[in-house]
mmCIF file of C-alpha atoms and ligand atoms in Angstrom:
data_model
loop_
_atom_site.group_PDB
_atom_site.id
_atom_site.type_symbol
_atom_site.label_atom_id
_atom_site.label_comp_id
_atom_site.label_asym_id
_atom_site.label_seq_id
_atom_site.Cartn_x
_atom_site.Cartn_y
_atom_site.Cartn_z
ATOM 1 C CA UNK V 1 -46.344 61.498 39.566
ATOM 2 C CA UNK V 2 -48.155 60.261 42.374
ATOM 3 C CA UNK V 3 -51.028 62.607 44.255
ATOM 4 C CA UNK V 4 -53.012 61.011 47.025
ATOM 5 C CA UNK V 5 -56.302 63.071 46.458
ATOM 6 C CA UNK V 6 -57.482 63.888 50.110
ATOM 7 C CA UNK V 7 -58.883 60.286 50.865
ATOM 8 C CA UNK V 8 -60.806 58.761 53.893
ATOM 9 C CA UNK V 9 -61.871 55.461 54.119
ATOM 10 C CA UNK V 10 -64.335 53.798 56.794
ATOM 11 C CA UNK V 11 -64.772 49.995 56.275
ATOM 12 C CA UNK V 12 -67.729 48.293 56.020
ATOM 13 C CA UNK V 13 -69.719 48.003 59.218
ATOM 14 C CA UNK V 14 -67.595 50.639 61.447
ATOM 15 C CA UNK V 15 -68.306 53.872 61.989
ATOM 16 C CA UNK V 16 -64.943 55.113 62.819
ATOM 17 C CA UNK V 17 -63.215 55.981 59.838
ATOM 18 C CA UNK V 18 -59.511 54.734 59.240
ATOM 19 C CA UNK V 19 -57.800 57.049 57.238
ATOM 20 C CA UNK V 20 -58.893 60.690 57.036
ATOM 21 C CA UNK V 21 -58.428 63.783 54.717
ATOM 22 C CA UNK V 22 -54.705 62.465 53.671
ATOM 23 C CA UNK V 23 -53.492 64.562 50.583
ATOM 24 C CA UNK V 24 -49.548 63.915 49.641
ATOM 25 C CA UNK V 25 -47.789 64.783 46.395
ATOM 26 C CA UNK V 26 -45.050 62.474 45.331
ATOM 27 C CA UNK V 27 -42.769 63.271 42.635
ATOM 28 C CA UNK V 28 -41.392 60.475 40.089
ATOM 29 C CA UNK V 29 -38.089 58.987 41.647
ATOM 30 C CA UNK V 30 -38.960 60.321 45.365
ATOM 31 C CA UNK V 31 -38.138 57.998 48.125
ATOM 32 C CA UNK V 32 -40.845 58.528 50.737
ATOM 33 C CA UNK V 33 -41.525 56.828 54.168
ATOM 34 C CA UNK V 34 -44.629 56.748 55.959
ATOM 35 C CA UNK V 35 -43.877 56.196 59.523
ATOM 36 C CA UNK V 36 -47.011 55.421 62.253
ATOM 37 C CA UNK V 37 -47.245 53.088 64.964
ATOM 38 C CA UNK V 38 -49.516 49.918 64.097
ATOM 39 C CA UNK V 39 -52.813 49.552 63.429
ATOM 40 C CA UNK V 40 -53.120 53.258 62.395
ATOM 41 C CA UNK V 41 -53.400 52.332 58.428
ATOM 42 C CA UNK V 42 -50.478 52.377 57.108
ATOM 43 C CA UNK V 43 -51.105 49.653 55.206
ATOM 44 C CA UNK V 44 -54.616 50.501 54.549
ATOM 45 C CA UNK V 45 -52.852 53.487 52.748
ATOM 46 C CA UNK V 46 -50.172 51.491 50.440
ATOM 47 C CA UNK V 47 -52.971 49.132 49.440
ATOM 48 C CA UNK V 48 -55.039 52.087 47.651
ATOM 49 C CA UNK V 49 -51.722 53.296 46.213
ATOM 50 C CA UNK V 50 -51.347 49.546 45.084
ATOM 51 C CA UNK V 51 -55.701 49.553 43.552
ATOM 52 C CA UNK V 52 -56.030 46.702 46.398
ATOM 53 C CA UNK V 53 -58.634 48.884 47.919
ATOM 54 C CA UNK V 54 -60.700 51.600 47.087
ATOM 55 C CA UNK V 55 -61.046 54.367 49.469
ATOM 56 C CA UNK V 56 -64.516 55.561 50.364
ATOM 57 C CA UNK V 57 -63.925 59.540 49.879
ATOM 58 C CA UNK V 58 -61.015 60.465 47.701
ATOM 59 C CA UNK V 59 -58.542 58.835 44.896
ATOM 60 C CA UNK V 60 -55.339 57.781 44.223
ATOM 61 C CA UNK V 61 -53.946 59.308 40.815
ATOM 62 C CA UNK V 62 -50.792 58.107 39.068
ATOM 63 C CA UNK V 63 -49.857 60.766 36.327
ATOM 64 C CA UNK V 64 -53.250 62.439 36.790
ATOM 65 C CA UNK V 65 -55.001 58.837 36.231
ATOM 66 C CA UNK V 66 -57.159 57.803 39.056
ATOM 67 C CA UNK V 67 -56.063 54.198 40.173
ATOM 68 C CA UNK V 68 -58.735 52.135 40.252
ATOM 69 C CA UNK V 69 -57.244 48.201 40.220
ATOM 70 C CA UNK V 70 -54.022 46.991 40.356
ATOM 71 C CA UNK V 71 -50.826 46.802 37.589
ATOM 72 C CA UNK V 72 -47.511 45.507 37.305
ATOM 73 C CA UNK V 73 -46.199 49.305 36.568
ATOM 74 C CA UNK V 74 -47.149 49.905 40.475
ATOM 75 C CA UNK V 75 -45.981 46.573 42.488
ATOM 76 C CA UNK V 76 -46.272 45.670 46.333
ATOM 77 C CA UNK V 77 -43.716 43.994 48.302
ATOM 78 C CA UNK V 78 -44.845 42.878 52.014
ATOM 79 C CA UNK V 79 -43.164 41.719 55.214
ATOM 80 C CA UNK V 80 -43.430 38.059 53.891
ATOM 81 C CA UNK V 81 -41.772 37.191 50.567
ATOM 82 C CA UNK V 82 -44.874 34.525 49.626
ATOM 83 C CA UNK V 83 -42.828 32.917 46.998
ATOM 84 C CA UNK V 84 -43.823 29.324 45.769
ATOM 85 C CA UNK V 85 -41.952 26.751 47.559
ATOM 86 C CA UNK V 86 -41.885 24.027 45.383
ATOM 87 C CA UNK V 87 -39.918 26.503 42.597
ATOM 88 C CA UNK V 88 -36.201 27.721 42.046
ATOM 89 C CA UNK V 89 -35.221 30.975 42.575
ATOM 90 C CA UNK V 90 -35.170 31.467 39.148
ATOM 91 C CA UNK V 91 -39.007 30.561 38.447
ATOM 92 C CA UNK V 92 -40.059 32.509 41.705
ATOM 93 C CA UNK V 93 -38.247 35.784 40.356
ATOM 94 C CA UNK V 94 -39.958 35.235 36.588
ATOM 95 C CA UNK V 95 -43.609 35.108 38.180
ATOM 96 C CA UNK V 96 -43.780 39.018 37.694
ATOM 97 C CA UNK V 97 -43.395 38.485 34.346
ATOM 98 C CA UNK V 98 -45.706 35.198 33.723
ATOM 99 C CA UNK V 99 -48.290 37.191 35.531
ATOM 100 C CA UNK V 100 -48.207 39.957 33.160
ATOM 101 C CA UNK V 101 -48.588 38.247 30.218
ATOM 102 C CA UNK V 102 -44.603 39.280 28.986
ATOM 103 C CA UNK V 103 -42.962 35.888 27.308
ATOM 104 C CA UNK V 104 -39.893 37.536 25.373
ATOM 105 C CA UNK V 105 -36.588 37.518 26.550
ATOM 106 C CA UNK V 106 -37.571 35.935 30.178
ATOM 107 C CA UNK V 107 -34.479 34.218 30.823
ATOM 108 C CA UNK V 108 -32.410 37.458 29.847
ATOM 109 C CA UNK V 109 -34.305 39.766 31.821
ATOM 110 C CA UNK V 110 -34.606 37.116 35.145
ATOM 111 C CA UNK V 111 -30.892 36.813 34.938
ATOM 112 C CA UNK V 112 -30.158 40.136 34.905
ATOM 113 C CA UNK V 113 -32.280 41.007 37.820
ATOM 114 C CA UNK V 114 -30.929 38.165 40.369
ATOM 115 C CA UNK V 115 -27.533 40.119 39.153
ATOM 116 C CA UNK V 116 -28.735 42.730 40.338
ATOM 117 C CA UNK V 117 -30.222 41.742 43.693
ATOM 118 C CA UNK V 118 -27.127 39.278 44.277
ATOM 119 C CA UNK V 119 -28.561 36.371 43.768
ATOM 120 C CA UNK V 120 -27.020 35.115 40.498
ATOM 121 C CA UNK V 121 -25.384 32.126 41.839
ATOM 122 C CA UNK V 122 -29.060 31.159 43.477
ATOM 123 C CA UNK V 123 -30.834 31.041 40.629
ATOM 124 C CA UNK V 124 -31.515 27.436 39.901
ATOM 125 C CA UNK V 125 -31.833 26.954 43.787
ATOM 126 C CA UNK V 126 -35.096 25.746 45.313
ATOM 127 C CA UNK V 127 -36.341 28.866 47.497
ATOM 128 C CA UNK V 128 -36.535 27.142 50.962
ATOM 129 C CA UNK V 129 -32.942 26.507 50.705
ATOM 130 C CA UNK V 130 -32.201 30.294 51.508
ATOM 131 C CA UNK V 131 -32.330 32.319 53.874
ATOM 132 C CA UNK V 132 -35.087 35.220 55.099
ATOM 133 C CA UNK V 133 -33.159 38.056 53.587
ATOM 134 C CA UNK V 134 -32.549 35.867 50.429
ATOM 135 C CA UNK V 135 -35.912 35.392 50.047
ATOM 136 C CA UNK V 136 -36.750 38.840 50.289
ATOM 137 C CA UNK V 137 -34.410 39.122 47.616
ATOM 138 C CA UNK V 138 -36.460 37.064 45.160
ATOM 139 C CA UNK V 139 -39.442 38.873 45.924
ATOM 140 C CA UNK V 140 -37.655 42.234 45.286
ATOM 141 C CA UNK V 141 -36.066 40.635 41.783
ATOM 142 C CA UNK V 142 -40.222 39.352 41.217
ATOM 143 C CA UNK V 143 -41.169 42.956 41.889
ATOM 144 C CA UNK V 144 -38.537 44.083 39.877
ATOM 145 C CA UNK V 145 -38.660 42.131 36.454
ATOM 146 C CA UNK V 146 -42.270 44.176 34.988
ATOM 147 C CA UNK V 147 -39.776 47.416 35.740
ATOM 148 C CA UNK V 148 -42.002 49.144 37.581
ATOM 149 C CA UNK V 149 -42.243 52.974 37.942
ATOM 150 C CA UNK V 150 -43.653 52.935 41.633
ATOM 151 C CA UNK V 151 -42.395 50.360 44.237
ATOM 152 C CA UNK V 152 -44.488 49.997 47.204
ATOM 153 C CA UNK V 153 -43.539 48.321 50.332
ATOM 154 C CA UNK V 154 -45.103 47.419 53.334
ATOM 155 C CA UNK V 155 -42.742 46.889 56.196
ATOM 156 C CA UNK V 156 -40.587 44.368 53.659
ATOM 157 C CA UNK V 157 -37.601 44.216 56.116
ATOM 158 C CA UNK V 158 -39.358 43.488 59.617
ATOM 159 C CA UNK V 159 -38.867 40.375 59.645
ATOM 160 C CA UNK V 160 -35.389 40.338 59.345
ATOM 161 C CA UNK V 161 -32.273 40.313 61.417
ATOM 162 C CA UNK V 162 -30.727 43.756 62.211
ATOM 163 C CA UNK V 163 -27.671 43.400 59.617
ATOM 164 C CA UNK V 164 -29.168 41.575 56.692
ATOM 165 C CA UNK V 165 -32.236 44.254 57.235
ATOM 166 C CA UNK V 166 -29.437 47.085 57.060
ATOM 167 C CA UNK V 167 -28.230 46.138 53.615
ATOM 168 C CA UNK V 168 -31.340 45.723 52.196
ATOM 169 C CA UNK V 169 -32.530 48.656 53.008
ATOM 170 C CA UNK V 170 -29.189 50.235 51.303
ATOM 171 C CA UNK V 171 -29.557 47.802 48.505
ATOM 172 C CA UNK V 172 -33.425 48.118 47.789
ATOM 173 C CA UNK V 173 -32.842 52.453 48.042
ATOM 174 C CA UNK V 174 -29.688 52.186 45.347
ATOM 175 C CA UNK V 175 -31.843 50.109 43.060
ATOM 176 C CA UNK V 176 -34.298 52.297 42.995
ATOM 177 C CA UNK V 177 -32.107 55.650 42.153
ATOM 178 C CA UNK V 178 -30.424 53.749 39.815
ATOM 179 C CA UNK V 179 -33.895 52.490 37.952
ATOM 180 C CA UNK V 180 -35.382 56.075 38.272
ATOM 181 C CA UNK V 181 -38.730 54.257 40.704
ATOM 182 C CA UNK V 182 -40.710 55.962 42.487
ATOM 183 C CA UNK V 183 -40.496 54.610 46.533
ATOM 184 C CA UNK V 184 -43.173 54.495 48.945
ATOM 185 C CA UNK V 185 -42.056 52.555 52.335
ATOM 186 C CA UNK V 186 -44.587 51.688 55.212
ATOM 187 C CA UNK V 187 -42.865 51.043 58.536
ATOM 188 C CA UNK V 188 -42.838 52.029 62.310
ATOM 189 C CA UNK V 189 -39.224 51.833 62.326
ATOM 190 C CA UNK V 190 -37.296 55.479 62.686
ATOM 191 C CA UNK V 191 -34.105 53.991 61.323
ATOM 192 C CA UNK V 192 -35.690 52.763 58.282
ATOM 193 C CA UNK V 193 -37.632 55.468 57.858
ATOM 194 C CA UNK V 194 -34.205 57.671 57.509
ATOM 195 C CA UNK V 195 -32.319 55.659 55.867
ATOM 196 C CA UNK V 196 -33.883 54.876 52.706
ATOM 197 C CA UNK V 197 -36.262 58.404 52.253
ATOM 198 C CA UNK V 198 -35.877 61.860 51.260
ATOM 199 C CA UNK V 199 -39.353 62.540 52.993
ATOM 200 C CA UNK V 200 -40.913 61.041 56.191
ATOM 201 C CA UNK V 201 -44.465 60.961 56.127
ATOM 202 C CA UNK V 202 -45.773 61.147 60.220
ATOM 203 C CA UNK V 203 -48.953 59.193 60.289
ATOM 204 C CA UNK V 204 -51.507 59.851 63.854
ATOM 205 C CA UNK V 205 -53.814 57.339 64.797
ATOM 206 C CA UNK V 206 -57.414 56.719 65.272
ATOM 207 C CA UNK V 207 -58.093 58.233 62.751
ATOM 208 C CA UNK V 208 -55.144 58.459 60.350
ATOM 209 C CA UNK V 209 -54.102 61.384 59.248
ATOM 210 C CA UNK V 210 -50.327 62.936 58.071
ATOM 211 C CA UNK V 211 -49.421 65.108 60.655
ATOM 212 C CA UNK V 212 -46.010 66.301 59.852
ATOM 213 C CA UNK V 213 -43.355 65.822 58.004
ATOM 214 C CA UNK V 214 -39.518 65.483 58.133
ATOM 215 C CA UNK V 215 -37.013 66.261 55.082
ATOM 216 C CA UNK V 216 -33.461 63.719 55.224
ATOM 217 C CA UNK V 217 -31.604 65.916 53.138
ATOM 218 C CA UNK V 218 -28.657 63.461 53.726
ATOM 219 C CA UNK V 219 -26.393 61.935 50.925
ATOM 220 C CA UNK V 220 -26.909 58.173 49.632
ATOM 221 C CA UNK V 221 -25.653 55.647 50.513
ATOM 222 C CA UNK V 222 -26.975 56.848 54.082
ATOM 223 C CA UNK V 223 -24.344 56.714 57.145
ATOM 224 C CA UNK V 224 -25.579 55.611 60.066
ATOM 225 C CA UNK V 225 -22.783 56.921 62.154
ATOM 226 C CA UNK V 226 -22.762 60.145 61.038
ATOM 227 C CA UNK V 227 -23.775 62.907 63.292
ATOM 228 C CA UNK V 228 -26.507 64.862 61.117
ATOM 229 C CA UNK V 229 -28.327 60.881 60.988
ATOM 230 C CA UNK V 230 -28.536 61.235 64.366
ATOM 231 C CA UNK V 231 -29.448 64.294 64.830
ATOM 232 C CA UNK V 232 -32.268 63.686 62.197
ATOM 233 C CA UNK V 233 -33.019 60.812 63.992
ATOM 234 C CA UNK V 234 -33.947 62.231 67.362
ATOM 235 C CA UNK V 235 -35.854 65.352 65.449
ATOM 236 C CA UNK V 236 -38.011 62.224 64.192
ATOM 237 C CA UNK V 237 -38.930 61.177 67.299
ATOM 238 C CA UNK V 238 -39.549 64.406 68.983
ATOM 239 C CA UNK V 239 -42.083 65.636 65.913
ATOM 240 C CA UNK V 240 -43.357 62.146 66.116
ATOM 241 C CA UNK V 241 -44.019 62.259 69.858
ATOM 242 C CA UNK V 242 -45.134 65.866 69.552
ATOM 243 C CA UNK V 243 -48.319 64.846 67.154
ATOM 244 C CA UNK V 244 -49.274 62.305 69.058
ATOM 245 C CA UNK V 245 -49.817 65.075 71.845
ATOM 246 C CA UNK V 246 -50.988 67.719 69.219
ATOM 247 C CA UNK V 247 -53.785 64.653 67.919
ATOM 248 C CA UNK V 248 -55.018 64.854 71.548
ATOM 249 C CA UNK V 249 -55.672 68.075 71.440
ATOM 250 C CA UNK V 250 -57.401 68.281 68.629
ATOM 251 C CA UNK V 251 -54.968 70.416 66.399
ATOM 252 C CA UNK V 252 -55.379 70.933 62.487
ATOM 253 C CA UNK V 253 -54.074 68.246 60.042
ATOM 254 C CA UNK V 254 -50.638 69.043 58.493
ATOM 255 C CA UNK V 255 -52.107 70.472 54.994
ATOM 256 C CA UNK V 256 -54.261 72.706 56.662
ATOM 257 C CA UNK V 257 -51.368 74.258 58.724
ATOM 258 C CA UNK V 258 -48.339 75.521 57.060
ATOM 259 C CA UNK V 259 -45.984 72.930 56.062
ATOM 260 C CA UNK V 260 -42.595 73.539 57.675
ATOM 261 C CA UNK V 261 -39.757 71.281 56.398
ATOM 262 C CA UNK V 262 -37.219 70.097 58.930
ATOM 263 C CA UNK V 263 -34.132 70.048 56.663
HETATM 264 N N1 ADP M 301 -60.465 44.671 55.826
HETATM 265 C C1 ADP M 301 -60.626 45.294 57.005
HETATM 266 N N2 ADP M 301 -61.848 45.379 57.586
HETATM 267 C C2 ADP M 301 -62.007 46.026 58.761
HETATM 268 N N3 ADP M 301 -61.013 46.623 59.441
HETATM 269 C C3 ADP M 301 -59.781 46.581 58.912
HETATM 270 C C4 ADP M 301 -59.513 45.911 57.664
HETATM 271 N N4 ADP M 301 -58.187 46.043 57.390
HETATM 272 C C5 ADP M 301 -57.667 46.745 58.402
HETATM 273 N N5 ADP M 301 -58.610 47.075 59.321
HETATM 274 C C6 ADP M 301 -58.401 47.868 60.541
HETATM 275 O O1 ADP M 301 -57.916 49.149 60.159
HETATM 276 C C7 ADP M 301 -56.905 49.603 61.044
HETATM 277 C C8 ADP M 301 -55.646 49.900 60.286
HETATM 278 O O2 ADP M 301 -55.079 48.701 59.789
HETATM 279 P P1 ADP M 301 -53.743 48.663 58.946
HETATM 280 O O3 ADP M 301 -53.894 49.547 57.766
HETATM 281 O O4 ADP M 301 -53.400 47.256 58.696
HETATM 282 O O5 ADP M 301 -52.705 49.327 59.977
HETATM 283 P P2 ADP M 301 -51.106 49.336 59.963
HETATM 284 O O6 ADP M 301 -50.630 48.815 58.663
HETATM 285 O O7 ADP M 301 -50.742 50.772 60.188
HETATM 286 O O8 ADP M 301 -50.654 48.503 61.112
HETATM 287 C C9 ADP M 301 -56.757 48.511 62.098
HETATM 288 O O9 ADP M 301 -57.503 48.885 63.219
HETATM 289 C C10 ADP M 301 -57.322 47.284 61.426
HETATM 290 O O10 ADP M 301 -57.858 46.417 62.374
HETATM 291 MG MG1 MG M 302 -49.439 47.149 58.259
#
């Protein structure tokens, strides 16, 4: 559904480049995590798979189409909710649909999706009134309401605390099954990164490149406690500590070695 079409990308003015030779495949209704530390272009990444950006060498292609500006069938959710302050819950979460131009049914479909996010009782609510994790809620229902096939999002939970971040993350993953969309997740958190994915993207730095990759062949709703999450979890460290090493050395890029999956 989704093939990232070996893109690099140097910004104006520098002469490092950012993002190097990455080439992923992503399958409609995958949940897949891209786990780096910061600053090595994560988000550099999600805003090409977004059209926010072009990248200098390469292309993004969304059912063989290359993506060359942005669309409500593709939406971004970041750390921040931005919503308008000044507006309910109800008008924040119906901005998807103003923006794209869709007028029938809004009330309906609005309603439905603060159901669905748990927010239902909210709606006619001025925003600042909630909390963080209820605000990330309305962005999620906002991202929600063009029914998008590809959900991107850029480290959406950071800013929360550790329990309201932990259903979210459950929450936002079961939405997605249940709609059939397509998940792409930016963060430098291991926990998130096995909880809500199927695939774990490693990302070096300097420049970035995907340098492994771990399969969480684990049932939904995740369990934290269980002993296999674990187990995945500290295999996601070591593989994640052991590129770093292997980028000093100067070892080839995942897709030119052979790919070994880490079930
Ligand atoms: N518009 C830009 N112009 C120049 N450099 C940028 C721009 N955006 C990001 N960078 C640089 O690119 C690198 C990667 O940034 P970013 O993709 O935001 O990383 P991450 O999301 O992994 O923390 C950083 O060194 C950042 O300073
Ligand atoms: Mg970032």
């Amino acid at each position: 559904m989704l093939s990232i079409d070996y893109i690099s990308h140097t910004f104006k003015g520098q002469k490092q480049p950012v993002l190097k030779d990455i080439a992923v495949t992503i399958e409609a209704g995958q949940q897949v995590a891209l786990i780096g530390r910061s600053g090595c272009g994560k988000s550099t990444l999600l805003h090409m798979l977004a059209g926010l950006t072009l990248p200098s060498e390469g292309c993004v292609r969304i059912h063989g189409k290359q993506v060359i500006k942005p669309s409500a069938k593709w939406n971004m959710m970041f750390q921040r909710p931005s919503l308008y302050p000044w507006m309910t819950v109800k008008q924040n979460a119906a901005l998807g649909l103003v923006f794209a131009g869709e007028k029938a049914n809004v009330d309906a479909r609005v309603g439905e999706l603060l159901e669905l996010v748990g927010l239902a009782d909210k709606a006619d609510v001025n925003v600042q009134q909630l909390s963080g994790g209820q605000q990330q809620r309305v962005a999620l229902a906002r991202s929600l309401a063009t029914d998008p096939e590809l959900l991107l999002l850029d480290e959406p939970f950071s800013a929360l605390d550790a329990f309201t971040r932990m259903s979210l993350q459950d929450e936002v993953s079961a939405i997605a099954r249940k709609k059939n969309i397509t998940l792409v997740i930016v963060t430098h958190d291991i926990d998130e990164a096995i909880a809500m994915s199927e695939r774990v993207l490693i990302m070096s730095q300097g420049p970035g490149q995907i340098v492994g990759e771990l399969r969480v062949e684990l049932p939904y709703p995740r369990n934290r406690e269980q002993r296999e999450y674990s187990g995945l979890r500290e295999q996601l460290m070591q593989q994640f500590s052991d590129s770093s090493h292997a980028k000093k050395s100067n070892v080839a890029p995942l897709h030119q070695q052979q790919r070994v999956a880490v079930a």
